[in-house]
PDB file of N, CA and C in Angstrom:
ATOM      1  N   MET A   1       0.858  -1.379  -0.209  1.00 56.00           N
ATOM      2  CA  MET A   1      -0.212  -0.004  -0.231  1.00 56.00           C
ATOM      3  C   MET A   1       0.927   1.129  -0.132  1.00 56.00           C
ATOM      4  N   THR A   2       0.524   2.216  -0.578  1.00 65.00           N
ATOM      5  CA  THR A   2       1.069   3.483  -0.595  1.00 65.00           C
ATOM      6  C   THR A   2       0.684   4.274   0.678  1.00 65.00           C
ATOM      7  N   PRO A   3       1.554   5.146   1.044  1.00 69.00           N
ATOM      8  CA  PRO A   3       1.205   5.934   2.303  1.00 69.00           C
ATOM      9  C   PRO A   3       0.421   6.991   1.889  1.00 69.00           C
ATOM     10  N   SER A   4      -0.815   7.347   2.129  1.00 72.00           N
ATOM     11  CA  SER A   4      -1.516   8.449   1.768  1.00 72.00           C
ATOM     12  C   SER A   4      -1.042   9.800   2.117  1.00 72.00           C
ATOM     13  N   THR A   5      -0.877  10.851   1.583  1.00 78.00           N
ATOM     14  CA  THR A   5      -0.207  12.469   1.791  1.00 78.00           C
ATOM     15  C   THR A   5      -1.328  12.979   2.326  1.00 78.00           C
ATOM     16  N   ARG A   6      -0.962  13.676   3.308  1.00 78.00           N
ATOM     17  CA  ARG A   6      -2.218  14.701   4.002  1.00 78.00           C
ATOM     18  C   ARG A   6      -2.063  15.910   3.344  1.00 78.00           C
ATOM     19  N   ARG A   7      -3.415  16.279   2.592  1.00 74.00           N
ATOM     20  CA  ARG A   7      -3.476  17.572   1.838  1.00 74.00           C
ATOM     21  C   ARG A   7      -3.772  18.623   2.610  1.00 74.00           C
ATOM     22  N   ASN A   8      -3.231  19.833   2.476  1.00 76.00           N
ATOM     23  CA  ASN A   8      -3.783  21.122   3.259  1.00 76.00           C
ATOM     24  C   ASN A   8      -5.080  21.315   2.908  1.00 76.00           C
ATOM     25  N   VAL A   9      -5.684  21.661   3.944  1.00 74.00           N
ATOM     26  CA  VAL A   9      -7.257  21.459   3.934  1.00 74.00           C
ATOM     27  C   VAL A   9      -7.767  23.175   3.438  1.00 74.00           C
ATOM     28  N   LEU A  10      -6.599  24.092   3.600  1.00 76.00           N
ATOM     29  CA  LEU A  10      -6.730  25.695   3.262  1.00 76.00           C
ATOM     30  C   LEU A  10      -6.463  25.730   1.998  1.00 76.00           C
ATOM     31  N   LEU A  11      -5.897  24.793   1.164  1.00 79.00           N
ATOM     32  CA  LEU A  11      -5.363  25.158  -0.172  1.00 79.00           C
ATOM     33  C   LEU A  11      -6.480  25.824  -0.894  1.00 79.00           C
ATOM     34  N   PRO A  12      -7.624  25.482  -0.953  1.00 75.00           N
ATOM     35  CA  PRO A  12      -8.665  26.033  -1.742  1.00 75.00           C
ATOM     36  C   PRO A  12      -9.053  27.488  -1.287  1.00 75.00           C
ATOM     37  N   TRP A  13      -8.710  27.837   0.053  1.00 76.00           N
ATOM     38  CA  TRP A  13      -8.836  29.113   0.550  1.00 76.00           C
ATOM     39  C   TRP A  13      -7.655  30.291   0.303  1.00 76.00           C
ATOM     40  N   HIS A  14      -6.708  29.361   0.085  1.00 80.00           N
ATOM     41  CA  HIS A  14      -5.524  30.141  -0.413  1.00 80.00           C
ATOM     42  C   HIS A  14      -5.342  30.653  -1.898  1.00 80.00           C
ATOM     43  N   ALA A  15      -5.902  29.679  -2.733  1.00 81.00           N
ATOM     44  CA  ALA A  15      -6.244  29.677  -4.226  1.00 81.00           C
ATOM     45  C   ALA A  15      -7.251  30.714  -4.531  1.00 81.00           C
ATOM     46  N   GLY A  16      -8.389  30.973  -3.698  1.00 79.00           N
ATOM     47  CA  GLY A  16      -9.380  31.529  -3.710  1.00 79.00           C
ATOM     48  C   GLY A  16      -9.055  33.117  -3.570  1.00 79.00           C
ATOM     49  N   LEU A  17      -8.194  33.381  -2.386  1.00 80.00           N
ATOM     50  CA  LEU A  17      -7.503  34.692  -2.024  1.00 80.00           C
ATOM     51  C   LEU A  17      -6.750  35.096  -2.970  1.00 80.00           C
ATOM     52  N   VAL A  18      -5.646  34.246  -3.788  1.00 86.00           N
ATOM     53  CA  VAL A  18      -4.892  34.781  -4.692  1.00 86.00           C
ATOM     54  C   VAL A  18      -5.917  35.164  -5.922  1.00 86.00           C
ATOM     55  N   VAL A  19      -7.171  34.695  -6.347  1.00 82.00           N
ATOM     56  CA  VAL A  19      -7.709  34.912  -7.405  1.00 82.00           C
ATOM     57  C   VAL A  19      -8.662  36.024  -7.175  1.00 82.00           C
ATOM     58  N   VAL A  20      -8.976  36.301  -6.006  1.00 81.00           N
ATOM     59  CA  VAL A  20      -9.815  37.586  -5.442  1.00 81.00           C
ATOM     60  C   VAL A  20      -8.883  38.821  -5.580  1.00 81.00           C
ATOM     61  N   VAL A  21      -7.684  38.575  -4.975  1.00 83.00           N
ATOM     62  CA  VAL A  21      -6.760  39.781  -4.905  1.00 83.00           C
ATOM     63  C   VAL A  21      -6.329  40.039  -6.447  1.00 83.00           C
ATOM     64  N   ALA A  22      -6.192  39.026  -7.171  1.00 86.00           N
ATOM     65  CA  ALA A  22      -5.700  39.470  -8.704  1.00 86.00           C
ATOM     66  C   ALA A  22      -6.856  40.243  -9.382  1.00 86.00           C
ATOM     67  N   ALA A  23      -8.173  39.491  -9.078  1.00 81.00           N
ATOM     68  CA  ALA A  23      -9.169  40.293  -9.693  1.00 81.00           C
ATOM     69  C   ALA A  23      -9.368  41.986  -9.283  1.00 81.00           C
ATOM     70  N   ASP A  24      -9.242  41.834  -8.188  1.00 80.00           N
ATOM     71  CA  ASP A  24      -9.502  43.261  -7.282  1.00 80.00           C
ATOM     72  C   ASP A  24      -8.161  44.299  -7.913  1.00 80.00           C
ATOM     73  N   LEU A  25      -7.115  43.835  -7.953  1.00 83.00           N
ATOM     74  CA  LEU A  25      -6.047  44.496  -8.444  1.00 83.00           C
ATOM     75  C   LEU A  25      -6.354  44.952 -10.231  1.00 83.00           C
ATOM     76  N   THR A  26      -6.977  43.973 -10.551  1.00 81.00           N
ATOM     77  CA  THR A  26      -7.301  44.290 -12.190  1.00 81.00           C
ATOM     78  C   THR A  26      -8.293  45.427 -12.296  1.00 81.00           C
ATOM     79  N   VAL A  27      -9.393  45.369 -11.550  1.00 77.00           N
ATOM     80  CA  VAL A  27     -10.499  46.284 -11.705  1.00 77.00           C
ATOM     81  C   VAL A  27     -10.174  47.775 -10.839  1.00 77.00           C
ATOM     82  N   ALA A  28      -9.136  47.446  -9.792  1.00 77.00           N
ATOM     83  CA  ALA A  28      -8.727  48.814  -9.490  1.00 77.00           C
ATOM     84  C   ALA A  28      -7.910  49.647 -10.667  1.00 77.00           C
ATOM     85  N   GLN A  29      -6.867  48.995 -11.370  1.00 79.00           N
ATOM     86  CA  GLN A  29      -6.095  49.283 -12.302  1.00 79.00           C
ATOM     87  C   GLN A  29      -6.976  50.109 -13.518  1.00 79.00           C
ATOM     88  N   ARG A  30      -8.226  49.369 -13.900  1.00 75.00           N
ATOM     89  CA  ARG A  30      -9.064  49.795 -15.077  1.00 75.00           C
ATOM     90  C   ARG A  30     -10.071  50.718 -14.585  1.00 75.00           C
ATOM     91  N   MET A  31     -10.190  50.883 -13.048  1.00 73.00           N
ATOM     92  CA  MET A  31     -11.224  51.971 -12.466  1.00 73.00           C
ATOM     93  C   MET A  31     -10.470  53.406 -12.044  1.00 73.00           C
ATOM     94  N   PHE A  32      -9.240  53.448 -12.212  1.00 72.00           N
ATOM     95  CA  PHE A  32      -8.287  54.698 -11.763  1.00 72.00           C
ATOM     96  C   PHE A  32      -7.941  55.505 -12.813  1.00 72.00           C
ATOM     97  N   PRO A  33      -8.163  55.164 -14.122  1.00 69.00           N
ATOM     98  CA  PRO A  33      -7.550  56.332 -14.933  1.00 69.00           C
ATOM     99  C   PRO A  33      -8.065  57.485 -14.713  1.00 69.00           C
ATOM    100  N   LYS A  34      -7.379  58.548 -15.122  1.00 62.00           N
ATOM    101  CA  LYS A  34      -7.808  60.059 -14.712  1.00 62.00           C
ATOM    102  C   LYS A  34      -8.853  60.429 -15.650  1.00 62.00           C
ATOM    103  N   ALA A  35      -9.166  59.651 -16.753  1.00 59.00           N
ATOM    104  CA  ALA A  35     -10.038  60.188 -17.702  1.00 59.00           C
ATOM    105  C   ALA A  35     -11.533  59.758 -17.209  1.00 59.00           C
ATOM    106  N   ARG A  36     -11.745  58.760 -16.453  1.00 62.00           N
ATOM    107  CA  ARG A  36     -13.091  58.232 -15.909  1.00 62.00           C
ATOM    108  C   ARG A  36     -12.863  57.798 -14.700  1.00 62.00           C
ATOM    109  N   LEU A  37     -13.405  58.448 -13.682  1.00 65.00           N
ATOM    110  CA  LEU A  37     -13.437  57.776 -12.336  1.00 65.00           C
ATOM    111  C   LEU A  37     -14.685  57.308 -11.944  1.00 65.00           C
ATOM    112  N   ALA A  38     -14.594  56.332 -11.298  1.00 64.00           N
ATOM    113  CA  ALA A  38     -16.241  55.992 -10.691  1.00 64.00           C
ATOM    114  C   ALA A  38     -16.481  56.624  -9.441  1.00 64.00           C
ATOM    115  N   SER A  39     -17.777  56.575  -9.107  1.00 73.00           N
ATOM    116  CA  SER A  39     -18.417  57.164  -7.856  1.00 73.00           C
ATOM    117  C   SER A  39     -17.305  56.328  -6.629  1.00 73.00           C
ATOM    118  N   GLY A  40     -17.657  57.113  -5.516  1.00 73.00           N
ATOM    119  CA  GLY A  40     -17.055  56.484  -4.286  1.00 73.00           C
ATOM    120  C   GLY A  40     -17.586  55.489  -3.840  1.00 73.00           C
ATOM    121  N   LEU A  41     -19.106  55.224  -3.913  1.00 75.00           N
ATOM    122  CA  LEU A  41     -19.712  53.996  -3.714  1.00 75.00           C
ATOM    123  C   LEU A  41     -19.422  52.991  -4.424  1.00 75.00           C
ATOM    124  N   ALA A  42     -19.258  53.069  -5.820  1.00 73.00           N
ATOM    125  CA  ALA A  42     -18.949  51.993  -6.823  1.00 73.00           C
ATOM    126  C   ALA A  42     -17.442  51.587  -6.401  1.00 73.00           C
ATOM    127  N   ARG A  43     -16.595  52.467  -6.264  1.00 74.00           N
ATOM    128  CA  ARG A  43     -15.483  51.715  -5.996  1.00 74.00           C
ATOM    129  C   ARG A  43     -15.126  50.961  -4.640  1.00 74.00           C
ATOM    130  N   ALA A  44     -15.871  51.770  -3.453  1.00 75.00           N
ATOM    131  CA  ALA A  44     -15.933  50.856  -2.333  1.00 75.00           C
ATOM    132  C   ALA A  44     -16.508  49.385  -2.364  1.00 75.00           C
ATOM    133  N   LEU A  45     -17.576  49.501  -3.171  1.00 76.00           N
ATOM    134  CA  LEU A  45     -18.361  48.207  -3.483  1.00 76.00           C
ATOM    135  C   LEU A  45     -17.597  47.080  -4.141  1.00 76.00           C
ATOM    136  N   VAL A  46     -16.909  47.774  -5.121  1.00 75.00           N
ATOM    137  CA  VAL A  46     -16.025  46.828  -6.022  1.00 75.00           C
ATOM    138  C   VAL A  46     -14.840  46.398  -5.571  1.00 75.00           C
ATOM    139  N   LEU A  47     -13.934  47.183  -4.695  1.00 77.00           N
ATOM    140  CA  LEU A  47     -12.783  47.038  -4.431  1.00 77.00           C
ATOM    141  C   LEU A  47     -12.761  46.476  -2.763  1.00 77.00           C
ATOM    142  N   VAL A  48     -13.741  46.508  -1.931  1.00 82.00           N
ATOM    143  CA  VAL A  48     -13.716  46.418  -0.748  1.00 82.00           C
ATOM    144  C   VAL A  48     -14.949  45.351  -0.508  1.00 82.00           C
ATOM    145  N   VAL A  49     -16.147  45.819  -0.651  1.00 82.00           N
ATOM    146  CA  VAL A  49     -17.290  44.860  -0.118  1.00 82.00           C
ATOM    147  C   VAL A  49     -17.193  43.408  -0.793  1.00 82.00           C
ATOM    148  N   MET A  50     -17.134  43.494  -2.040  1.00 79.00           N
ATOM    149  CA  MET A  50     -17.398  42.417  -2.690  1.00 79.00           C
ATOM    150  C   MET A  50     -16.209  41.353  -2.498  1.00 79.00           C
ATOM    151  N   PRO A  51     -15.042  41.728  -2.522  1.00 81.00           N
ATOM    152  CA  PRO A  51     -14.005  40.755  -2.122  1.00 81.00           C
ATOM    153  C   PRO A  51     -14.042  40.071  -0.675  1.00 81.00           C
ATOM    154  N   VAL A  52     -14.626  41.127   0.374  1.00 83.00           N
ATOM    155  CA  VAL A  52     -14.791  40.620   1.683  1.00 83.00           C
ATOM    156  C   VAL A  52     -16.102  39.742   1.766  1.00 83.00           C
ATOM    157  N   VAL A  53     -17.045  39.805   1.090  1.00 83.00           N
ATOM    158  CA  VAL A  53     -18.145  38.979   1.148  1.00 83.00           C
ATOM    159  C   VAL A  53     -17.748  37.653   0.409  1.00 83.00           C
ATOM    160  N   HIS A  54     -16.873  37.683  -0.646  1.00 81.00           N
ATOM    161  CA  HIS A  54     -16.941  36.264  -1.132  1.00 81.00           C
ATOM    162  C   HIS A  54     -15.661  35.656  -0.371  1.00 81.00           C
ATOM    163  N   LEU A  55     -14.710  36.351   0.407  1.00 79.00           N
ATOM    164  CA  LEU A  55     -13.832  35.579   1.477  1.00 79.00           C
ATOM    165  C   LEU A  55     -14.599  34.920   2.432  1.00 79.00           C
ATOM    166  N   VAL A  56     -15.609  35.641   2.889  1.00 83.00           N
ATOM    167  CA  VAL A  56     -16.252  35.099   4.197  1.00 83.00           C
ATOM    168  C   VAL A  56     -17.221  34.083   3.579  1.00 83.00           C
ATOM    169  N   LEU A  57     -17.691  33.979   2.650  1.00 81.00           N
ATOM    170  CA  LEU A  57     -18.404  32.754   2.223  1.00 81.00           C
ATOM    171  C   LEU A  57     -17.704  31.833   1.956  1.00 81.00           C
ATOM    172  N   MET A  58     -16.599  32.036   1.344  1.00 78.00           N
ATOM    173  CA  MET A  58     -15.607  30.952   1.053  1.00 78.00           C
ATOM    174  C   MET A  58     -15.090  30.418   2.344  1.00 78.00           C
ATOM    175  N   CYS A  59     -14.908  30.927   3.524  1.00 78.00           N
ATOM    176  CA  CYS A  59     -14.254  30.584   4.851  1.00 78.00           C
ATOM    177  C   CYS A  59     -15.527  29.872   5.140  1.00 78.00           C
ATOM    178  N   LEU A  60     -16.787  30.145   5.424  1.00 80.00           N
ATOM    179  CA  LEU A  60     -17.922  29.494   5.808  1.00 80.00           C
ATOM    180  C   LEU A  60     -18.165  28.133   5.098  1.00 80.00           C
ATOM    181  N   THR A  61     -18.088  28.230   3.796  1.00 78.00           N
ATOM    182  CA  THR A  61     -17.980  27.109   2.988  1.00 78.00           C
ATOM    183  C   THR A  61     -17.196  25.840   3.343  1.00 78.00           C
ATOM    184  N   LEU A  62     -15.841  26.567   3.501  1.00 74.00           N
ATOM    185  CA  LEU A  62     -14.758  25.177   3.796  1.00 74.00           C
ATOM    186  C   LEU A  62     -14.771  24.967   5.194  1.00 74.00           C
ATOM    187  N   ARG A  63     -15.196  25.802   6.159  1.00 78.00           N
ATOM    188  CA  ARG A  63     -15.387  25.268   7.465  1.00 78.00           C
ATOM    189  C   ARG A  63     -16.683  24.365   7.870  1.00 78.00           C
ATOM    190  N   SER A  64     -17.777  24.522   7.018  1.00 73.00           N
ATOM    191  CA  SER A  64     -19.150  23.566   7.088  1.00 73.00           C
ATOM    192  C   SER A  64     -18.559  22.113   7.042  1.00 73.00           C
ATOM    193  N   PRO A  65     -19.224  21.213   7.761  1.00 69.00           N
ATOM    194  CA  PRO A  65     -19.191  20.116   7.714  1.00 69.00           C
ATOM    195  C   PRO A  65     -19.504  19.136   6.493  1.00 69.00           C
ATOM    196  N   GLY A  66     -18.767  18.387   5.979  1.00 59.00           N
ATOM    197  CA  GLY A  66     -19.015  17.852   4.627  1.00 59.00           C
ATOM    198  C   GLY A  66     -19.335  16.684   4.534  1.00 59.00           C
TER     199      GLY A  66
END
C-alpha cells in the first residue's frame, strides 16, 4: 500500500484569496484612469465589499461539515 499524503485543507482558500486579490487589482487598475473615475460608492463596493463578502462565504463553506 502507498502511504496517503495529507493535503492542506486551506489550499482552496489560499487559491481563492489569490484569485480575489488578482481580480481586485485588475479592477482597480481599470477603474482609476484619470479620464473616468467611478463614484466613491462604486469603488468601495467593487474594491472592498465584494471581495470581503466572497472571502467570508468561502471561509464558511470550507468550515462547514462536509
